[in-house]
Coordinates of C-alpha atoms and ligand atoms in Angstrom, one line a residue:
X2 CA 12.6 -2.8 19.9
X3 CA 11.8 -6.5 19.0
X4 CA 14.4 -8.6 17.0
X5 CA 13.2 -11.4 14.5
X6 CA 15.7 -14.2 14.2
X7 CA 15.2 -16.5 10.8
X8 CA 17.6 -19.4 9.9
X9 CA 17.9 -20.6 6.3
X10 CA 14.9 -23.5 5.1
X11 CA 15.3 -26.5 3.1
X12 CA 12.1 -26.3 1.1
X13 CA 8.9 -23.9 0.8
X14 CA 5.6 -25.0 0.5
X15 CA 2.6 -23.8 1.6
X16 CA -1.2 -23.2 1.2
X17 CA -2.4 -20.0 2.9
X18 CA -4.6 -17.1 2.9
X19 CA -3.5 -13.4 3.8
X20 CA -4.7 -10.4 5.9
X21 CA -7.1 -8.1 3.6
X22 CA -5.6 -5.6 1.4
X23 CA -4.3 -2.4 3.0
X24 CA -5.4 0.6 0.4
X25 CA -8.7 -1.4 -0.2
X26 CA -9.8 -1.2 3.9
X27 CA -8.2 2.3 3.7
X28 CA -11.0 3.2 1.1
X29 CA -13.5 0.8 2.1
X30 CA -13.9 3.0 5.5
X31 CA -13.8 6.3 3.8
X32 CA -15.9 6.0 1.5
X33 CA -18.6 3.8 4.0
X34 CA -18.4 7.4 6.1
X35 CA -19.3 9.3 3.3
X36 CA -22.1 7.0 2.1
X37 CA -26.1 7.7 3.3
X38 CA -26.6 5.3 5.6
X39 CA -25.2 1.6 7.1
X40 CA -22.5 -0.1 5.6
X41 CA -20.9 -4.2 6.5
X42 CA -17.5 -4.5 5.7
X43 CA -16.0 -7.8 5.3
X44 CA -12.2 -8.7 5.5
X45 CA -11.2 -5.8 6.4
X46 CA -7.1 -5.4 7.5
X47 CA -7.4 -4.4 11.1
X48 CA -3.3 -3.5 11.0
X49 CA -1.8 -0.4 12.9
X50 CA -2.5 1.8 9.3
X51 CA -6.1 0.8 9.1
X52 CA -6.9 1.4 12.4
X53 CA -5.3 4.8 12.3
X54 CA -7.9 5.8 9.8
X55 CA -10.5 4.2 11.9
X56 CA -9.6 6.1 14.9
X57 CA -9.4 9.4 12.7
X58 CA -12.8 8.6 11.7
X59 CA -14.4 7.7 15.1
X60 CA -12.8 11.2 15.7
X61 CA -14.6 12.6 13.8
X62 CA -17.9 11.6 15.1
X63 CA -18.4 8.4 12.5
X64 CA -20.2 5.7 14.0
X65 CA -17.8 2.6 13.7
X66 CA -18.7 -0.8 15.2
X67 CA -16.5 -4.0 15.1
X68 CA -18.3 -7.6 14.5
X69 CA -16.5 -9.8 15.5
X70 CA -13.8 -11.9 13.2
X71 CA -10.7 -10.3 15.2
X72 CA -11.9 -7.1 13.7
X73 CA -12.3 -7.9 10.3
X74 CA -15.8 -7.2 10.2
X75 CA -16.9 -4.1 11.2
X76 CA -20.2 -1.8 10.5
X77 CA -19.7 1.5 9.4
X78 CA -22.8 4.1 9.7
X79 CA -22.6 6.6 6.6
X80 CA -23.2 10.3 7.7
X81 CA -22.3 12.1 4.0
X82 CA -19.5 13.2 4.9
X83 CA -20.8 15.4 7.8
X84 CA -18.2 15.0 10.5
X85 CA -18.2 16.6 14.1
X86 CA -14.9 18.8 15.0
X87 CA -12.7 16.2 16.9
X88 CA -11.5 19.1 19.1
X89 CA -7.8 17.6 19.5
X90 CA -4.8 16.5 16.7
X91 CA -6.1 13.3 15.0
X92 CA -2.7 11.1 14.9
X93 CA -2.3 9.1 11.7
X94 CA 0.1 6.8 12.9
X95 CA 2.5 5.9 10.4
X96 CA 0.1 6.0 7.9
X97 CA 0.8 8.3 4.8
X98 CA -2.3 7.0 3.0
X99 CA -4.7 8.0 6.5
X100 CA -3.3 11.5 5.9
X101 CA -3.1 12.2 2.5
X102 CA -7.1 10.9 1.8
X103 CA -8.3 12.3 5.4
X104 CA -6.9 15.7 3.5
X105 CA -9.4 15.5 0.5
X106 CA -12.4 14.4 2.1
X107 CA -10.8 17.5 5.2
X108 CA -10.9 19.8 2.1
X109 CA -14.3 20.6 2.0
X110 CA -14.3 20.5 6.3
X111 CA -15.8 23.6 7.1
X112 CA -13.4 23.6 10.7
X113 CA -10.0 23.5 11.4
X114 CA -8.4 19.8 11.5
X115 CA -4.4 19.2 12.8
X116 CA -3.3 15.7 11.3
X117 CA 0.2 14.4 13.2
X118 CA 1.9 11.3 12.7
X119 CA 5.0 9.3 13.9
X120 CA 8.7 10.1 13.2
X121 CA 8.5 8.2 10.0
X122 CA 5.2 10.2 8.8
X123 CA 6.6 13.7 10.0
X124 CA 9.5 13.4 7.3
X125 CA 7.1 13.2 4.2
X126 CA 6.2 15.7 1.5
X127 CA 2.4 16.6 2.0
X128 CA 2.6 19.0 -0.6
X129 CA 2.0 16.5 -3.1
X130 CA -1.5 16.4 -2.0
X131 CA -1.7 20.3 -0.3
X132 CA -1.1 22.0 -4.0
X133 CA -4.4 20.7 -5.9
X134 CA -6.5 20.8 -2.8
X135 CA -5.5 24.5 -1.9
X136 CA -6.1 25.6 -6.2
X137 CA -9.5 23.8 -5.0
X138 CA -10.1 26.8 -2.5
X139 CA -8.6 24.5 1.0
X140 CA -6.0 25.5 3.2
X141 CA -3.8 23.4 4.4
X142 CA -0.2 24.1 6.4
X143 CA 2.5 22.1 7.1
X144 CA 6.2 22.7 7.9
X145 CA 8.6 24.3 5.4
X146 CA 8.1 23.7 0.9
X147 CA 7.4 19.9 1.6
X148 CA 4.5 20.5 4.3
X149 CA 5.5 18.2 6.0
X150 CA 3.5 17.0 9.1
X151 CA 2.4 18.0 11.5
X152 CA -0.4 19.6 9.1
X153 CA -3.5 22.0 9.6
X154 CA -6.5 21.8 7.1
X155 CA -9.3 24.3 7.2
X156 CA -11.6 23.3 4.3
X157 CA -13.9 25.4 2.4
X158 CA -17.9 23.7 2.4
X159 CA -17.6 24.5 -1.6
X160 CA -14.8 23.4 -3.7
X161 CA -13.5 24.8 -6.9
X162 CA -13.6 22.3 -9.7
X163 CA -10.2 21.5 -11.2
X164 CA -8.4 19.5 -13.9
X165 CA -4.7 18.7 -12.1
X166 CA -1.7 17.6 -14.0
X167 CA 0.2 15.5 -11.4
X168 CA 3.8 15.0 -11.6
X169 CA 3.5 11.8 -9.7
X170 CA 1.7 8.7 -10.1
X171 CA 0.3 8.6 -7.2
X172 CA -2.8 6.6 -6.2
X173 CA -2.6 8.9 -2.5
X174 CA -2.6 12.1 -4.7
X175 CA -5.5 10.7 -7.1
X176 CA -7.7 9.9 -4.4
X177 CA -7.4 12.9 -2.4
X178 CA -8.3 15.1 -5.3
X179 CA -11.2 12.6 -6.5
X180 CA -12.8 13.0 -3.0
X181 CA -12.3 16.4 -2.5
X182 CA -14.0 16.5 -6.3
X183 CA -17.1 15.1 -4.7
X184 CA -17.7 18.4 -2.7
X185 CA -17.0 21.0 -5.8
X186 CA -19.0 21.9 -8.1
X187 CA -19.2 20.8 -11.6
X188 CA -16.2 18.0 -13.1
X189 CA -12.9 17.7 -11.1
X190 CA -10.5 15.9 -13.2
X191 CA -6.7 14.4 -12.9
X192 CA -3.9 12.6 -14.8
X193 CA -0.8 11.5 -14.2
X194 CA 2.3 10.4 -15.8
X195 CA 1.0 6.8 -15.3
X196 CA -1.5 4.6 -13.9
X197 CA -1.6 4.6 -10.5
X198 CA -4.0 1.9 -8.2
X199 CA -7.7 2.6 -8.9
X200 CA -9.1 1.2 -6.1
X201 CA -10.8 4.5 -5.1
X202 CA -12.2 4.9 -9.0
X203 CA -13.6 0.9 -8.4
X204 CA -15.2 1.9 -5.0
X205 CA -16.8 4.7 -6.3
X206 CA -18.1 2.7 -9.1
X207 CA -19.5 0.2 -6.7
X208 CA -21.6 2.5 -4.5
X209 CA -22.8 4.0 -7.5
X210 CA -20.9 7.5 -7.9
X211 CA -20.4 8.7 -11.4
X212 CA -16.7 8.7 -12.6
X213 CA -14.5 8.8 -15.7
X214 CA -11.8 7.6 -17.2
X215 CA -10.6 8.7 -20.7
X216 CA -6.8 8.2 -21.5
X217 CA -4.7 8.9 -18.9
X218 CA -7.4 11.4 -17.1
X219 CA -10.2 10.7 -14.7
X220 CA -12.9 12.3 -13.6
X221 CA -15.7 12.8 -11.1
X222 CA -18.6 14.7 -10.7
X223 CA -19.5 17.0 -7.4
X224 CA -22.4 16.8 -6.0
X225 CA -22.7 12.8 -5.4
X226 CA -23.2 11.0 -2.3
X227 CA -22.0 7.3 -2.3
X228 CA -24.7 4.8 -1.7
X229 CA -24.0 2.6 1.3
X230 CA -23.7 -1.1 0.3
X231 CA -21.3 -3.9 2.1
X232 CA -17.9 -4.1 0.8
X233 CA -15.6 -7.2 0.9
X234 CA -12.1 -7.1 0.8
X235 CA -9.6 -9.1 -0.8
X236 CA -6.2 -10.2 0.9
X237 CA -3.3 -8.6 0.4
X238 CA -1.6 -8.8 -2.8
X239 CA 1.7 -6.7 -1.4
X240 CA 1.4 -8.9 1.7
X241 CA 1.1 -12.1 -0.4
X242 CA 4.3 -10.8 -2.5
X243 CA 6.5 -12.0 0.5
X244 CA 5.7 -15.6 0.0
X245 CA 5.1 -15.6 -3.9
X246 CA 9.1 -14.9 -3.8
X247 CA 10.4 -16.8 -1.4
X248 CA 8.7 -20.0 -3.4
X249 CA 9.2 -18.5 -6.7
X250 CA 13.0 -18.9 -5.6
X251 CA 13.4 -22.1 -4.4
X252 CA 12.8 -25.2 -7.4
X253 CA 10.2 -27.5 -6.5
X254 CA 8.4 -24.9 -3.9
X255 CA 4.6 -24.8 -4.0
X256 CA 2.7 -22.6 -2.9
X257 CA -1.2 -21.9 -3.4
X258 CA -2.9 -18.5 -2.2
X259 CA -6.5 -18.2 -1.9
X260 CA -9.0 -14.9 -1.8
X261 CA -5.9 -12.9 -2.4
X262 CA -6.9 -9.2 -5.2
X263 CA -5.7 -9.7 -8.5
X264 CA -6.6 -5.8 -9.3
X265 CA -4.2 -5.6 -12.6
X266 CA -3.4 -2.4 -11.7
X267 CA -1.6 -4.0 -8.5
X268 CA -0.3 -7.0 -9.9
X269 CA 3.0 -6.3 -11.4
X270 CA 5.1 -8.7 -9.3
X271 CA 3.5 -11.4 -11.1
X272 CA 4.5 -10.3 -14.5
X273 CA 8.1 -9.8 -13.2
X274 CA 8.1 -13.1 -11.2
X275 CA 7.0 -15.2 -14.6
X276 CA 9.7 -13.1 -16.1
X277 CA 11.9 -14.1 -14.2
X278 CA 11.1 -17.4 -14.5
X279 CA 8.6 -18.8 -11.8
X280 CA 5.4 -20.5 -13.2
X281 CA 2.3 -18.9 -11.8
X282 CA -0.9 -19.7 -12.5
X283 CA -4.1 -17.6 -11.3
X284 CA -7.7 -18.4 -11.0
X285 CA -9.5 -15.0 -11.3
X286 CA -13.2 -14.2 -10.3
X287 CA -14.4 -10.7 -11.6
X288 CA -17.9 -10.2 -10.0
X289 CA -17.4 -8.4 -6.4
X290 CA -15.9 -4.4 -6.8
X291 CA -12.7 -5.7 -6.7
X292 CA -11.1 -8.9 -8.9
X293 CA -9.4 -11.8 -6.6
X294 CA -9.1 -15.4 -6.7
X295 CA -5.9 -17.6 -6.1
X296 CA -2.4 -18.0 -7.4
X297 CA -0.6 -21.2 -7.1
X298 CA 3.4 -20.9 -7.8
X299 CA 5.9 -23.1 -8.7
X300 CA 9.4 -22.4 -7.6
X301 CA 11.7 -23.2 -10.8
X302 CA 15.0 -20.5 -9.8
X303 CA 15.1 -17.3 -10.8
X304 CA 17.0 -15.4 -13.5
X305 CA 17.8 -11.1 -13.8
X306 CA 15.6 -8.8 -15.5
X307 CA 14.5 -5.7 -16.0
X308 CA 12.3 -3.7 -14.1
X309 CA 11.1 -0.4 -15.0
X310 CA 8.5 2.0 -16.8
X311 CA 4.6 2.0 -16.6
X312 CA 5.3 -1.2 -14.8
X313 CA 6.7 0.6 -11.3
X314 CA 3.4 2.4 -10.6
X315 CA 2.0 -1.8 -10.5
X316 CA 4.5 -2.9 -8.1
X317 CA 6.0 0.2 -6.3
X318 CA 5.4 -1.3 -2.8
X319 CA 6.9 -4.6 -3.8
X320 CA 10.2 -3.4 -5.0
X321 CA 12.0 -4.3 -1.5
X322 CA 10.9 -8.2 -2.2
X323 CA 11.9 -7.7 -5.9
X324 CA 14.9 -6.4 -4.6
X325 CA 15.6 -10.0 -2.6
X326 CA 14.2 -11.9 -5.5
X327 CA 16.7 -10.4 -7.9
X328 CA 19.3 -10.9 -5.2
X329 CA 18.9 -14.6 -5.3
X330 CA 18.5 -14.6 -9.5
X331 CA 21.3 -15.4 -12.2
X332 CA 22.6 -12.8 -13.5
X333 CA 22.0 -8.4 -13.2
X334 CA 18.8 -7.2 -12.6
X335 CA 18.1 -2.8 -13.2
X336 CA 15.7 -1.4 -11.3
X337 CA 15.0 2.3 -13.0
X338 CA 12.2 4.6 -12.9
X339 CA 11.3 4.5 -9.3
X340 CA 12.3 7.6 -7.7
X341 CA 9.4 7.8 -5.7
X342 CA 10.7 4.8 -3.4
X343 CA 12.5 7.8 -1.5
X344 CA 9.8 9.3 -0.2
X345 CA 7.8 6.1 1.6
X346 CA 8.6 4.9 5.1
X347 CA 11.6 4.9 4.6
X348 CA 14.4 6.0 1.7
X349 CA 13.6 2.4 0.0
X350 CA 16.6 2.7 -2.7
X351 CA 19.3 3.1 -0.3
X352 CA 17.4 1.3 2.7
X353 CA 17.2 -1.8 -0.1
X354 CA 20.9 -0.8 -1.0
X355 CA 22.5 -1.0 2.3
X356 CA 20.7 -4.0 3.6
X357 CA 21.7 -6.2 0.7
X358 CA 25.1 -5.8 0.4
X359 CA 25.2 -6.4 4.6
X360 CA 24.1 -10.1 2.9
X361 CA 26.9 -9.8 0.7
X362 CA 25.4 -8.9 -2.5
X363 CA 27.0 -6.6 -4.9
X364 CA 24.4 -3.6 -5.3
X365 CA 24.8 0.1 -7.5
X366 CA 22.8 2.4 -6.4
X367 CA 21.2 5.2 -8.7
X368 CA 19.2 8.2 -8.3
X369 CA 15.8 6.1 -9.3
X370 CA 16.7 2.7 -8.4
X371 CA 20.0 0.2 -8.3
X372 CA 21.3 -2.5 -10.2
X373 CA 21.6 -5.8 -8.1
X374 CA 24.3 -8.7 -9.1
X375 CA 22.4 -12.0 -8.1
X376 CA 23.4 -15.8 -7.7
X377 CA 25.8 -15.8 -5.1
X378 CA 25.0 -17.3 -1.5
X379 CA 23.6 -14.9 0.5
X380 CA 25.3 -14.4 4.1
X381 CA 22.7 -13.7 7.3
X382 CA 23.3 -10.3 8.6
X383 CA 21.7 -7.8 11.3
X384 CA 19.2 -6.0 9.5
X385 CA 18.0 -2.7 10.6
X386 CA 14.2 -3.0 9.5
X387 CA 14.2 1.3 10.0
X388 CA 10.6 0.8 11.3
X389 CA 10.0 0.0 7.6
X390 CA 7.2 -3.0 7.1
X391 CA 8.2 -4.0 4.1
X392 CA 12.0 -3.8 4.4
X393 CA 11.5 -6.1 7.6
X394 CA 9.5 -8.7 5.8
X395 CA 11.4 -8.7 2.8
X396 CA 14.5 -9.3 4.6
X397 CA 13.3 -11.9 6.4
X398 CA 12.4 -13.7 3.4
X399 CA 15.9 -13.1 2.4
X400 CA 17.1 -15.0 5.6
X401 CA 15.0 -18.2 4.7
X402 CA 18.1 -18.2 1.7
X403 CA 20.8 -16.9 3.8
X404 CA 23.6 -18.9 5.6
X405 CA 23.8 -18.5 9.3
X406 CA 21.5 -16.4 11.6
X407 CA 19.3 -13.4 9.9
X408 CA 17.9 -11.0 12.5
X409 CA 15.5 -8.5 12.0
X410 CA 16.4 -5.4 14.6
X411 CA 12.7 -3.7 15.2
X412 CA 10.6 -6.6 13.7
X413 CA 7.2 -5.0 15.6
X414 CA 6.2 -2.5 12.8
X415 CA 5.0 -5.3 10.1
X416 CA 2.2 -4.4 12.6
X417 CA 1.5 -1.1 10.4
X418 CA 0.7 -3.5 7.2
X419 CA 0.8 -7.5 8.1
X420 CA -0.1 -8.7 11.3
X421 CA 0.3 -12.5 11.5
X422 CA 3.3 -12.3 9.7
X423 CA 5.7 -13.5 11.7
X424 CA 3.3 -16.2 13.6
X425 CA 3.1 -17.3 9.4
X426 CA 7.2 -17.0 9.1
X427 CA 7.4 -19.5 12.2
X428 CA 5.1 -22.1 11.0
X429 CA 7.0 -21.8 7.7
X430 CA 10.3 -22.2 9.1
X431 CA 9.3 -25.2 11.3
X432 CA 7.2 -26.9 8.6
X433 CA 10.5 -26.9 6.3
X434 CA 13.4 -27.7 8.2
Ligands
S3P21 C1 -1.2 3.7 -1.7 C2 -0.5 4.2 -2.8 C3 0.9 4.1 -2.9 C4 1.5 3.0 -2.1 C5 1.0 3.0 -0.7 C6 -0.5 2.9 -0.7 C7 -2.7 3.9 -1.6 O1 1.5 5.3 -2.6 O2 2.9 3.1 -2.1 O3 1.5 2.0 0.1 O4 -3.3 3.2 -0.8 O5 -3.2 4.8 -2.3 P1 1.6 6.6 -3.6 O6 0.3 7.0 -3.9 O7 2.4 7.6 -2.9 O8 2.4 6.0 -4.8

């Protein structure tokens, strides 16, 4: 296990680009390997999750070449969604998002498919995604009422139409029903209590597949095969989240990000951040499948608020940096609504919990989220990262604010969503001492 040690800076500023966007490559590849024929992918995030679903696919007999770019470009030969049995477990890694989508486009997999994945992976409910795809005529078994991984899919060639009511906002859920819709006949449809991402529903847009959304429900039509067309991928908004904070933080930081998505269904934080009293400013261009451009902040201090609502579902993976940026606020910021955080790579409510007040930081934890007491010097600590990304990067941020020595115990899986982050961190740290 690898330890990350960061030291407290004097100033922030920076001009950078990050790693593409992690759900986007996710669906980028998918949806390539359903297509008719040869798809270019540009900017994809070649990151232990992405690759997982590459490897799943190459399993499964889809013809994946890389381009050059460190992997970032790669050429993807559509077969409609006619895969070969991979005769062995495909292992997804880490990566909840592999699984969950592999199961919907699995659903209508006329052979039997095990799905494993790491420690992490094998502790989290697959049920969500197992109860519309069996009422869809699948079968799919996992361990005990979660079905939890390891997992065994045997999918039926035609599909029942459905319309599911999800309890969740989940974009994982939505997608897996909305590509197992593609093999069923007649109009599958899904809401959900709010928005989740739409990158899937964009995607399918783009290569030309007929879907729907009215109100809260969305729907798609069987019978459709994507059209193959090149895809490019924006950076990462939830990787770009990490440095929007730690500038946002610290008056007279500046920081400019360029090519990074600016999907509105993503970008919460920067609501939240303006709220809280950072000046951002975003150039936004609207003609490629998905909206990016470039945000340029200006660190002014932060003050508390309140997160909560319809808002969660545009932030959820940025709550562990919200977490640190209301840490170093005035005042006491709630955090409500997001039960769900206890269910991702880790339990992110008491993960968060525990880690801040090893800084010091007065924290109340609650069943959906925790109330944080900000403005008082942080203290550096040994953080456990829990082979968590996100709560390893966000803490490290936190040490750029913290006096004496942070260090980040098992620094290695920011792999999973962010490689290059800690070669960034460094250059940071020694640009602004
Ligand atoms: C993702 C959806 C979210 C998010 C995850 C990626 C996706 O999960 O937390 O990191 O790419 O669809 P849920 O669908 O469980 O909310």
């Amino acid at each position: 296990m690898a330890d990350l040690r960061v030291k407290k800076v004097k100033d922030f500023s920076a001009e950078l680009t990050v790693p593409g966007d992690k759900s986007i490559s996710h669906r980028a590849l998918l949806l390539a390997a359903l297509s008719n024929g040869p798809c270019e992918i540009t900017g994809f995030l070649a990151s232990e999750d992405c690759l997982a679903m590459m490897n799943a696919l190459t399993a499964l007999g889809v013809e994946i070449e890389s381009l050059g770019s460190g992997g970032t470009h790669l050429r993807v030969q559509g077969c409609r969604g006619e895969f070969q049995d991979p005769g062995r477990p495909i292992d997804c890694g880490n990566s909840a998002t592999t699984m969950r989508l592999l199961c919907g486009v699995l659903a209508s997999n006329p052979c039997e498919v095990t799905l494993t994945g790491d420690e992490s992976l094998s502790k989290r409910p697959m049920n969500r995604v197992a109860i519309p795809l069996e009422r869809m005529g699948a079968r799919i078994k996992g361990h005990g009422d979660r079905c939890t991984p390891p997992i065994r899919i045997l999918g039926r060639e035609k599909l029942k139409a459905i319309h599911y009511e999800s309890p969740v906002s989940s974009a994982q859920v939505k997608s897996a029903v909305l590509l197992a819709g593609l093999a069923a006949e007649g109009r599958t449809s899904l809401s959900e209590p709010q928005p989740s991402r739409d990158h899937t529903e964009r995607m399918l847009n783009y290569l030309l597949v007929k879907n729907l959304r009215e109100g809260d429900t969305v729907s798609i039509w069987g019978g459709q095969t994507p059209e193959s067309r090149d895809i490019r991928i924006p950076g990462d908004l939830s990787s770009a989240a990490f440095w929007i904070v730690a500038a946002a933080a610290r008056k007279g930081a500046r920081l400019m990000i360029h090519q990074v998505g600016l999907n509105p269904t993503r970008n919460g934080i920067l609501g939240v951040m303006i709220r809280m009293g950072a000046k951002i400013i975003e150039r936004i261009d609207t003609s490629g499948c998905e909206p990016m451009g470039s945000i340029e902040v200006v660190g002014n201090g932060l003050t508390a608020t309140e997160i909560g609502g319809a808002e969660i579902a545009t932030l959820i993976d940025e709550i562990p940096i919200l977490a640190v940026a209301a840490a170093l606020a005035e005042g006491r910021t709630v955090i409500k609504d997001a039960q769900s955080l206890r269910v991702k790579e880790s339990d992110r409510i008491s993960t968060v919990a525990e880690n801040l007040r090893r800084m010091g930081v007065t924290v109340d934890e609650f069943a959906d989220g925790m109330e944080i007491t900000g403005g008082s010097t942080l203290k550096g600590a040994e953080i456990p990262s829990l082979g968590d990304d996100r709560i390893a990067m966000a803490f490290a941020i936190a040490g750029l604010f913290a006096e004496g020595e942070t260090v980040i115990k098992g620094i290695e899986c920011v792999e999973s969503s962010y490689p290059g982050f800690v070669r960034e961190l460094d250059q940071l740290q020694a640009m602004s001492r």
